[in-house]
Coordinates of C-alpha atoms and ligand atoms in Angstrom, one line a residue:
M1 CA 135.7 68.3 96.1
S2 CA 136.9 71.1 98.1
Y3 CA 137.1 74.7 95.7
E4 CA 140.2 75.6 94.6
V5 CA 141.6 79.4 93.9
F6 CA 142.3 80.2 89.9
A7 CA 145.5 81.0 91.5
R8 CA 146.4 77.8 92.6
K9 CA 144.7 75.5 90.1
W10 CA 146.3 77.4 87.0
R11 CA 150.3 77.3 88.0
P12 CA 151.9 76.5 84.8
Q13 CA 153.5 72.9 85.4
L14 CA 155.5 72.9 82.1
F15 CA 157.9 75.8 80.7
K16 CA 155.8 76.6 77.8
E17 CA 152.5 77.2 79.8
V18 CA 155.0 80.2 81.5
T19 CA 153.5 83.0 79.9
G20 CA 155.5 86.3 79.2
Q21 CA 158.6 84.5 80.6
E22 CA 160.3 83.0 77.5
H23 CA 163.9 84.9 77.9
I24 CA 163.8 82.2 80.8
T25 CA 162.2 79.8 80.0
E26 CA 163.7 79.5 76.8
T27 CA 167.2 80.0 79.0
L28 CA 166.5 77.8 81.2
K29 CA 165.4 74.5 78.6
N30 CA 168.7 75.1 76.5
A31 CA 170.7 74.6 79.7
L32 CA 169.5 71.4 80.7
L33 CA 169.4 70.5 77.1
S34 CA 173.2 71.1 76.6
D35 CA 174.5 70.1 80.4
R36 CA 175.8 73.5 80.9
L37 CA 174.1 74.0 84.6
A38 CA 174.3 77.2 87.5
H39 CA 174.9 76.0 91.1
A40 CA 173.0 78.8 92.1
Y41 CA 169.8 80.9 90.4
L42 CA 168.4 84.1 91.7
F43 CA 164.6 84.8 90.0
S44 CA 163.8 87.9 90.5
G45 CA 160.8 89.9 89.4
A46 CA 157.7 91.5 90.9
R47 CA 155.0 89.7 93.2
G48 CA 152.9 87.3 91.3
V49 CA 154.8 86.7 88.2
G50 CA 155.6 83.4 87.5
K51 CA 159.0 82.9 89.5
T52 CA 157.8 79.6 92.2
S53 CA 156.2 78.4 89.2
V54 CA 159.5 78.4 87.0
A55 CA 161.5 77.5 90.2
R56 CA 159.5 74.1 90.4
I57 CA 159.4 73.5 86.9
F58 CA 163.2 73.6 87.0
A59 CA 163.5 71.9 89.3
K60 CA 161.4 69.2 88.1
A61 CA 163.4 69.7 84.9
L62 CA 166.0 68.9 86.8
N63 CA 164.9 65.8 88.6
C64 CA 162.7 63.7 85.9
L65 CA 164.2 61.1 84.1
Q66 CA 162.1 60.7 81.3
G67 CA 161.5 64.4 80.4
Q68 CA 161.5 66.1 76.8
E69 CA 162.8 69.0 75.3
G70 CA 164.0 70.4 78.7
N71 CA 160.4 69.7 79.9
P72 CA 159.7 67.7 83.0
C73 CA 157.2 64.4 82.4
N74 CA 154.9 65.5 85.1
R75 CA 154.1 61.7 85.3
C76 CA 157.3 59.8 87.3
T77 CA 157.2 59.8 91.1
S78 CA 160.1 62.0 91.4
C79 CA 157.5 65.1 89.3
T80 CA 154.5 64.3 91.4
E81 CA 156.0 64.0 94.6
I82 CA 157.8 67.7 93.9
T83 CA 153.9 68.7 92.5
N84 CA 152.4 68.3 95.4
G85 CA 155.1 69.0 97.8
S86 CA 156.5 65.5 99.3
S87 CA 160.0 65.5 97.8
V88 CA 162.5 64.6 99.6
D89 CA 165.3 65.7 97.8
V90 CA 163.6 69.2 96.9
Q91 CA 163.1 71.6 99.5
E92 CA 161.3 74.4 99.4
I93 CA 161.8 77.3 102.5
D94 CA 160.5 80.4 102.8
G95 CA 163.4 83.1 103.9
A96 CA 160.8 85.0 105.4
S97 CA 160.2 82.3 108.6
N98 CA 164.0 80.5 108.5
R99 CA 165.6 83.7 108.6
G100 CA 168.7 83.0 110.6
I101 CA 172.1 81.4 111.2
D102 CA 170.8 78.1 112.7
E103 CA 168.5 77.4 109.9
I104 CA 171.2 77.9 107.3
R105 CA 173.7 75.4 109.5
D106 CA 170.9 72.9 109.2
L107 CA 170.8 73.4 105.6
R108 CA 174.9 73.2 105.5
E109 CA 174.0 70.1 107.5
N110 CA 172.1 68.5 105.2
I111 CA 173.0 69.4 101.9
R112 CA 176.0 66.7 102.4
Y113 CA 174.2 64.3 102.2
L114 CA 173.4 62.6 98.9
P115 CA 170.6 62.5 97.7
S116 CA 167.7 59.9 98.3
H117 CA 166.6 58.9 95.2
D118 CA 166.9 61.8 92.6
K119 CA 169.7 63.3 90.7
Y120 CA 169.7 66.5 92.7
R121 CA 169.4 67.9 95.9
I122 CA 167.2 70.9 95.5
Y123 CA 166.6 74.4 97.9
I124 CA 164.6 76.4 96.9
I125 CA 164.5 79.4 99.1
D126 CA 162.0 81.7 98.6
E127 CA 162.1 85.4 99.6
I128 CA 165.6 85.1 99.9
H129 CA 166.6 88.5 100.7
M130 CA 164.7 87.9 103.6
L131 CA 167.7 86.2 105.4
T132 CA 170.1 87.7 108.8
L133 CA 173.4 88.9 107.6
H134 CA 174.8 85.9 109.1
A135 CA 173.1 83.2 107.4
F136 CA 173.9 85.3 104.4
N137 CA 177.5 84.5 105.5
A138 CA 176.8 80.9 106.2
L139 CA 175.1 80.6 102.9
L140 CA 178.1 81.9 101.1
K141 CA 180.0 78.9 102.5
T142 CA 178.4 76.9 100.3
L143 CA 177.6 78.7 97.5
E144 CA 182.0 78.7 97.4
E145 CA 182.5 75.0 97.6
P146 CA 179.4 73.4 96.4
P147 CA 178.7 70.1 96.6
E148 CA 178.2 68.2 92.8
H149 CA 174.7 67.1 93.8
V150 CA 173.3 70.6 95.0
K151 CA 171.8 72.8 93.1
F152 CA 169.5 75.9 94.3
I153 CA 167.3 77.9 93.4
F154 CA 166.4 81.8 95.3
A155 CA 163.7 83.9 94.9
T156 CA 163.1 87.7 95.5
T157 CA 161.5 90.3 95.3
E158 CA 164.0 92.6 96.6
P159 CA 167.2 91.9 94.4
H160 CA 168.7 95.0 96.0
K161 CA 168.9 93.4 99.5
I162 CA 170.7 90.3 99.0
P163 CA 175.1 90.9 99.6
L164 CA 176.6 91.2 96.2
T165 CA 179.0 88.0 97.4
I166 CA 175.9 86.2 97.5
L167 CA 174.6 87.6 93.9
S168 CA 177.9 87.4 92.3
R169 CA 177.4 83.1 92.9
C170 CA 174.6 82.9 90.8
Q171 CA 173.2 82.9 87.4
R172 CA 170.6 86.1 87.6
F173 CA 167.1 86.0 85.7
D174 CA 164.9 88.7 85.8
F175 CA 161.6 88.1 84.9
K176 CA 159.0 90.9 83.7
R177 CA 155.7 92.0 84.8
I178 CA 153.9 90.4 82.4
P179 CA 151.3 93.1 79.8
I180 CA 148.3 93.6 79.7
V181 CA 147.5 91.6 76.1
K182 CA 149.6 88.6 77.3
I183 CA 146.9 88.3 80.8
E184 CA 144.1 89.6 78.7
E185 CA 145.0 86.1 76.7
Q186 CA 145.3 83.9 79.7
I187 CA 142.4 84.9 81.7
K188 CA 140.3 84.0 78.2
R189 CA 141.7 80.8 78.1
I190 CA 140.7 80.4 82.2
V191 CA 137.3 81.8 81.9
K192 CA 136.7 79.1 78.7
E193 CA 137.5 76.3 80.8
E194 CA 135.9 77.3 84.1
G195 CA 132.3 78.4 82.3
I196 CA 132.9 82.1 83.1
R197 CA 130.4 84.1 80.8
I198 CA 132.6 87.6 80.6
E199 CA 132.6 90.3 78.3
D200 CA 136.7 91.4 76.9
S201 CA 136.2 94.8 78.1
G202 CA 135.7 93.2 81.4
I203 CA 138.7 91.1 80.8
S204 CA 140.1 94.1 80.2
I205 CA 139.7 96.2 83.2
I206 CA 140.6 93.1 85.6
A207 CA 144.2 92.8 82.9
R208 CA 144.6 96.9 83.7
E209 CA 143.8 96.2 87.3
A210 CA 146.5 93.0 88.2
E211 CA 149.5 96.1 87.5
G212 CA 151.1 93.1 85.5
S213 CA 150.8 90.8 87.7
L214 CA 149.2 87.6 87.2
R215 CA 148.7 85.7 90.4
D216 CA 146.7 89.7 90.9
A217 CA 144.7 88.9 88.0
E218 CA 143.4 85.6 88.8
S219 CA 143.1 86.6 92.5
L220 CA 140.8 90.1 91.0
L221 CA 138.2 87.5 88.7
D222 CA 138.6 84.9 91.8
Q223 CA 137.3 87.4 93.9
V224 CA 134.5 89.0 91.2
V225 CA 133.4 85.3 90.5
S226 CA 132.5 84.5 93.7
F227 CA 130.4 87.4 94.4
T228 CA 128.9 87.4 90.7
G229 CA 128.6 83.4 89.7
P230 CA 129.2 83.0 86.4
N231 CA 127.7 85.7 84.4
V232 CA 129.8 88.5 85.0
E233 CA 128.6 91.9 84.3
D234 CA 131.4 95.0 83.5
N235 CA 129.5 97.2 85.8
Q236 CA 129.8 94.1 88.5
I237 CA 133.2 94.7 88.2
T238 CA 133.8 98.2 88.7
A239 CA 131.5 97.5 92.3
V240 CA 133.2 94.5 94.0
L241 CA 136.8 95.2 93.1
G242 CA 136.0 99.3 94.1
I243 CA 137.7 100.3 90.4
I244 CA 136.7 103.5 89.2
D245 CA 135.2 103.8 86.1
R246 CA 136.9 104.6 83.2
D247 CA 133.8 106.8 81.6
L248 CA 134.3 109.3 84.8
I249 CA 137.9 110.1 84.7
Y250 CA 137.8 111.0 80.9
K251 CA 134.3 113.1 82.5
T252 CA 136.9 114.5 84.7
S253 CA 139.2 115.5 81.7
Q254 CA 136.9 117.3 79.5
A255 CA 135.3 118.9 82.9
V256 CA 138.8 120.2 83.5
I257 CA 140.0 121.1 79.8
D258 CA 136.5 123.2 79.8
G259 CA 136.5 125.1 82.3
D260 CA 133.2 123.0 83.7
S261 CA 134.0 123.7 87.5
K262 CA 130.2 122.4 88.6
L263 CA 131.0 119.7 86.6
C264 CA 134.0 119.3 88.8
L265 CA 132.2 119.4 91.8
E266 CA 129.1 117.4 90.9
I267 CA 132.0 114.1 89.7
I268 CA 133.8 114.8 93.1
D269 CA 130.4 114.4 95.1
E270 CA 129.9 111.0 92.7
I271 CA 133.2 109.4 93.5
Y272 CA 132.5 110.4 97.2
S273 CA 129.4 108.9 97.1
Y274 CA 130.3 105.8 95.6
G275 CA 133.0 105.6 98.4
Y276 CA 135.7 105.5 95.5
D277 CA 138.8 105.8 97.5
I278 CA 140.2 109.7 96.6
K279 CA 143.3 109.2 96.6
A280 CA 142.9 106.0 93.8
F281 CA 141.1 109.2 92.0
Y282 CA 143.7 111.3 91.7
R283 CA 146.7 109.5 90.9
E284 CA 143.7 108.1 88.0
I285 CA 143.5 111.4 87.4
M286 CA 147.3 111.8 87.3
G287 CA 147.8 109.0 84.8
Q288 CA 144.8 110.4 82.3
F289 CA 146.7 113.5 81.8
R290 CA 150.2 111.9 81.6
N291 CA 148.4 109.6 78.4
L292 CA 146.6 113.0 77.2
I293 CA 150.1 114.3 77.0
V294 CA 151.4 111.1 75.0
S295 CA 149.3 110.5 73.1
L296 CA 150.1 114.4 71.5
I297 CA 153.8 113.7 71.1
S298 CA 154.0 110.2 70.7
Q299 CA 153.6 109.4 66.7
D300 CA 152.0 106.0 67.8
P301 CA 150.6 106.3 70.9
S302 CA 149.3 102.4 71.5
Q303 CA 152.8 101.5 71.8
I304 CA 153.4 103.7 74.8
L305 CA 149.9 104.0 76.7
D306 CA 147.8 100.4 76.9
L307 CA 144.9 101.2 76.2
P308 CA 142.0 100.3 73.9
D309 CA 141.2 101.3 71.2
N310 CA 138.0 103.4 72.1
E311 CA 139.9 105.3 74.7
L312 CA 143.0 105.4 72.8
K313 CA 140.7 107.3 69.8
E314 CA 139.1 109.3 73.0
T315 CA 142.2 110.4 74.3
K316 CA 143.9 112.4 71.6
R317 CA 140.3 113.7 70.8
Q318 CA 140.3 115.4 73.8
A319 CA 144.1 116.3 74.2
T320 CA 144.2 117.7 70.5
H321 CA 141.0 119.6 71.7
A322 CA 143.0 120.6 75.1
G323 CA 146.5 121.7 74.0
M324 CA 149.9 120.8 74.7
E325 CA 150.9 124.0 77.0
R326 CA 147.3 123.6 78.9
L327 CA 147.9 119.9 79.8
L328 CA 151.7 120.1 80.5
Q329 CA 150.9 123.3 83.1
S330 CA 147.3 120.8 84.2
L331 CA 149.8 117.7 85.3
N332 CA 152.4 120.0 86.8
F333 CA 150.0 121.8 88.6
L334 CA 148.7 117.7 89.7
I335 CA 152.3 116.6 90.5
N336 CA 152.7 120.0 92.8
R337 CA 149.2 119.2 94.4
E338 CA 149.4 116.0 95.2
V339 CA 151.0 116.7 98.4
D340 CA 148.1 118.4 99.6
L341 CA 146.2 115.2 99.9
R342 CA 148.3 113.6 101.2
Y343 CA 148.8 115.6 104.9
T344 CA 145.2 116.1 104.8
N345 CA 141.9 114.6 107.1
N346 CA 139.7 115.7 104.8
P347 CA 141.0 114.6 101.3
R348 CA 137.1 115.4 99.6
I349 CA 137.6 119.2 100.2
A350 CA 141.5 118.9 99.4
L351 CA 140.3 117.6 95.7
E352 CA 137.6 120.0 95.1
A353 CA 140.1 123.2 95.7
I354 CA 142.5 121.4 93.5
L355 CA 140.3 121.0 90.8
L356 CA 138.5 124.1 90.6
K357 CA 141.6 125.7 90.4
L358 CA 142.8 123.1 87.7
S359 CA 139.5 124.2 85.8
R360 CA 140.3 127.1 85.9
L361 CA 143.6 127.3 84.9
T362 CA 143.0 129.2 81.7
E363 CA 143.1 131.9 83.8
Y364 CA 146.4 131.6 84.5
L365 CA 147.5 131.0 80.3
S366 CA 145.8 134.1 80.2
F367 CA 148.3 135.6 81.9
D368 CA 150.9 134.4 80.4
E369 CA 149.3 135.9 77.2
L370 CA 149.1 139.5 78.4
I371 CA 152.8 139.3 78.9
K372 CA 153.0 138.0 76.0
K373 CA 151.6 141.6 74.8
I374 CA 153.2 143.6 77.3
E375 CA 156.6 143.1 75.8
A376 CA 155.4 143.1 72.1
I377 CA 154.1 146.6 73.5
E378 CA 157.3 147.2 75.4
K379 CA 159.3 146.9 71.9
R380 CA 157.0 149.1 69.8
I381 CA 157.6 151.5 72.6
N382 CA 161.2 151.0 73.1
K383 CA 161.7 151.7 69.0
G384 CA 159.7 154.6 68.9
M385 CA 162.1 156.5 71.5
A386 CA 164.6 156.1 68.9
T387 CA 162.9 158.8 66.5
E388 CA 161.2 160.5 69.4
P389 CA 163.4 160.9 72.3
N390 CA 161.2 160.7 75.7
K391 CA 162.8 161.5 78.4
D392 CA 160.5 160.7 81.0
L393 CA 160.0 157.0 79.4
E394 CA 163.7 156.5 78.4
A395 CA 164.7 156.8 82.5
A396 CA 161.8 154.8 83.0
F397 CA 162.9 152.0 80.7
S398 CA 166.7 152.8 81.2
K399 CA 166.1 150.8 84.0
K400 CA 165.0 147.9 82.9
E401 CA 168.2 147.3 81.1
Y402 CA 170.8 145.4 83.7
P403 CA 174.0 144.8 83.5
A404 CA 174.4 141.4 81.9
K405 CA 175.6 138.5 84.4
E406 CA 176.4 141.2 88.0
T407 CA 175.8 139.5 91.0
H408 CA 173.8 141.8 93.6
L409 CA 174.0 140.7 96.6
D410 CA 171.8 143.2 98.7
D411 CA 172.1 144.5 101.8
G412 CA 169.1 143.7 103.4
K413 CA 167.2 147.6 102.8
K414 CA 166.1 147.1 99.3
W415 CA 164.6 144.0 99.9
S416 CA 162.5 145.1 103.3
E417 CA 161.3 147.8 101.0
F418 CA 160.1 145.6 99.0
L419 CA 158.3 143.9 101.6
S420 CA 156.8 147.1 102.9
Y421 CA 155.3 147.5 99.2
V422 CA 154.2 143.9 98.6
T423 CA 152.5 143.7 102.7
P424 CA 149.2 146.0 101.8
K425 CA 148.9 144.7 98.6
N426 CA 149.3 141.1 99.7
R427 CA 149.3 140.4 103.9
V428 CA 149.8 136.2 102.9
I429 CA 153.1 136.8 100.0
A430 CA 154.5 139.7 102.4
N431 CA 154.3 136.6 105.2
V432 CA 156.1 134.1 103.2
L433 CA 158.9 136.6 101.3
R434 CA 160.3 138.0 105.2
E435 CA 161.5 134.3 105.3
W436 CA 163.9 135.7 103.1
K437 CA 166.5 138.3 104.2
S438 CA 168.1 139.1 101.0
Y439 CA 168.0 138.4 97.3
T440 CA 170.6 137.5 94.6
I441 CA 170.4 139.6 91.4
A442 CA 172.3 137.9 88.2
G443 CA 171.9 139.4 84.8
D444 CA 167.6 139.4 84.5
T445 CA 166.8 136.9 86.9
L446 CA 166.2 138.0 90.4
E447 CA 167.4 134.6 92.8
L448 CA 165.8 133.0 96.3
P449 CA 167.6 130.6 97.9
C450 CA 165.3 128.2 99.0
R451 CA 165.1 124.9 101.9
E452 CA 164.7 121.8 100.0
G453 CA 160.8 120.9 100.4
S454 CA 160.1 123.7 103.3
F455 CA 156.2 125.4 103.0
T456 CA 157.3 128.3 102.1
G457 CA 159.7 127.6 98.7
S458 CA 156.4 125.2 97.5
F459 CA 154.4 127.9 98.4
F460 CA 155.6 129.5 94.9
D461 CA 154.9 126.3 93.0
D462 CA 151.3 127.3 93.0
P463 CA 151.4 129.2 89.7
E464 CA 148.9 131.4 91.1
H465 CA 151.2 132.5 93.8
Y466 CA 153.8 132.8 91.8
E467 CA 152.2 134.8 89.0
Q468 CA 151.8 137.4 91.2
L469 CA 155.4 137.5 93.3
V470 CA 156.6 138.3 89.6
T471 CA 154.0 140.9 89.2
Y472 CA 155.3 142.3 92.2
V473 CA 158.8 142.3 91.8
Q474 CA 158.7 143.3 88.2
D475 CA 156.8 146.8 89.7
F476 CA 159.1 147.4 92.3
F477 CA 162.4 146.9 91.0
Q478 CA 161.0 148.5 87.7
S479 CA 162.3 145.8 85.5
K480 CA 161.2 142.5 84.0
L481 CA 163.2 140.0 86.3
K482 CA 162.5 136.6 86.4
V483 CA 161.9 134.8 89.5
V484 CA 164.2 131.6 90.2
F485 CA 164.1 129.6 93.4
K486 CA 167.6 128.0 94.0
K487 CA 167.1 124.7 96.3
Q488 CA 170.0 124.5 99.0
N489 CA 169.9 122.2 101.5
D490 CA 170.2 124.5 104.2
P491 CA 170.5 128.0 102.3
K492 CA 172.5 131.0 104.7
D493 CA 169.9 133.3 103.1
L494 CA 167.5 132.3 104.2
K495 CA 165.8 133.0 108.2
K496 CA 165.7 129.5 110.2
S497 CA 162.8 129.8 111.9
S498 CA 162.2 130.1 115.4
G499 CA 160.0 129.6 118.3
Q500 CA 157.4 127.1 119.2
D501 CA 159.8 124.3 119.0
G502 CA 159.2 120.6 119.0
L503 CA 157.2 121.5 115.8
P504 CA 158.0 120.4 112.2
D505 CA 159.8 123.7 110.6
T506 CA 156.5 123.7 107.9
V507 CA 154.1 123.8 110.3
K508 CA 155.9 126.4 112.0
D509 CA 156.2 128.4 108.5
I510 CA 152.6 127.7 108.3
V511 CA 151.6 129.1 111.5
K512 CA 153.8 132.2 110.9
I513 CA 152.7 133.0 107.8
F514 CA 149.2 133.0 108.0
E515 CA 149.6 134.9 111.3
G516 CA 148.2 132.0 113.5
K517 CA 148.9 130.1 116.6
V518 CA 148.7 126.3 116.8
V519 CA 145.7 124.8 119.3
S520 CA 146.7 121.7 120.1
Q521 CA 149.5 119.3 119.0
D522 CA 148.4 115.4 118.0
Ligands
ATP1 N1 154.3 83.7 84.2 C1 153.1 82.8 84.3 N2 152.6 82.3 83.2 C2 151.2 81.6 83.7 N3 150.9 81.7 85.2 C3 151.5 82.3 85.8 C4 152.6 83.7 85.4 N4 152.6 84.3 86.8 C5 152.0 84.1 87.6 N5 151.1 83.4 87.3 C6 149.8 82.9 88.2 O1 149.9 82.9 89.2 C7 150.4 82.1 90.5 C8 151.4 81.9 91.1 O2 153.0 82.6 90.5 P1 154.1 81.8 91.3 O3 153.5 81.9 92.9 O4 154.4 81.7 90.2 O5 154.6 83.5 91.6 P2 155.5 84.5 92.0 O6 156.8 85.1 91.2 O7 156.8 83.6 93.1 O8 155.0 85.5 93.1 P3 155.6 85.5 94.6 O9 157.3 87.0 94.4 O10 154.3 86.3 95.0 O11 156.2 84.4 95.3 C9 150.9 80.7 89.3 O12 150.2 80.0 90.2 C10 150.0 81.6 88.4 O13 148.5 80.7 88.1
MG2 MG1 157.3 82.9 94.6
ZN3 ZN1 158.9 62.9 85.4

């Protein structure tokens, strides 16, 4: 007998065998029992969640004469023909390869004929969103006046690509992603039946990796078993599927929280030599910090975090140790830095730079503390002044009382003074700041307009650069100003980059800031 992959072998044949879509299967069964049937159904949802399976079961149930309680019998000729794909009255059409007007015209010709021996002629059109506009229009005519003996079942992973005119003539069912526990249950059933030995923890790894698609889970199991045979070890699963060991993720977040830069580098070395995908690892780390935060906020994190018990405990422990502020800063930093990995040819180095900084984020935090202390001292001095006036101090501090809400657009003179002040201190920051020709002060805020997605704007997303800028601004303007970047599509107050034509703006920005030149362009 030829080998049949699990996904095919385990295709559900009865409504009750479809897991995680009870809201749909119950409704369909009731519709059949009460004979309240629509002409056209639309099944939408992610890949491998049961759309085609349910379409076939439903088609069988529609035509089966011996079915019970809305289920098909799966034994009569009508049922078996549908199961093995030889039915004349039930046709499955792949929308991706029959997307044109001609195919739909043929279909319209065909539906005029009565079913050969079943009750209905049923058309299951998969990937319906692939039809051309003309084909949709032709289909619409049929849907407007469908013959009694015809039923349509459309399936799609991309319902937003279907014209509204079609959508509004279908009864729509949205298939859900299947929760990890349900995937685990199904995989347990399969391995038991197939005589495969695998730990529950191994099943969890597969279920998690499937991201809500039961077919993906079954295919992953296939892959693993074809490699290991019937006895499956957890570490074989991670190796075959190239999944990053969960322990390594926890080790990384712990190293970051402990500020252990050396360990961070060692972990990256391990990741790299193991051949893991660095970007996938980065996503895992982002997910990890998100989980840490959720575990601090949520009363019952198991509700939101789809994690096994031991991981939940460890997550909570690390999170409590790190504290909310630290975690938020870290996640924010990771989100901002993700672009660094996206455009680099050397992801390892980029990752090292990011994790090193991340593990030293406390240093920025202590800077925050410092500011708070300075504020406290200021307050005390201000109080003291009321009793012992000191001319010089008073002069210095009175400048800090900026007129509230006054908007002030600089003529550019003060700004260039500011730039000359920054240049000897930090050339790169000064160069970045040269992108602006002026600024606005409103109340206690210094506002800089900023092109959406520009390099110059995102330069200051880095906490280190930003803190540095704030220090310069406060020192120079002698006022406790906040600095805010105001995102705009095309700010007038920002100089357009010029020269090096044909280069993207970001590149032009970078070349200018680092005082470099473009050597080759490909
Ligand atoms: N809800 C489910 N219950 C049980 N098995 C399922 C379910 N969803 C998927 N499967 C398994 O995955 C296989 C493929 O499912 P199916 O073809 O129904 O998915 P689909 O939603 O049509 O996917 P696609 O969008 O890729 O066409 C089935 O044969 C079955 O083994
Ligand atoms: Mg399908
Ligand atoms: Zn039957």
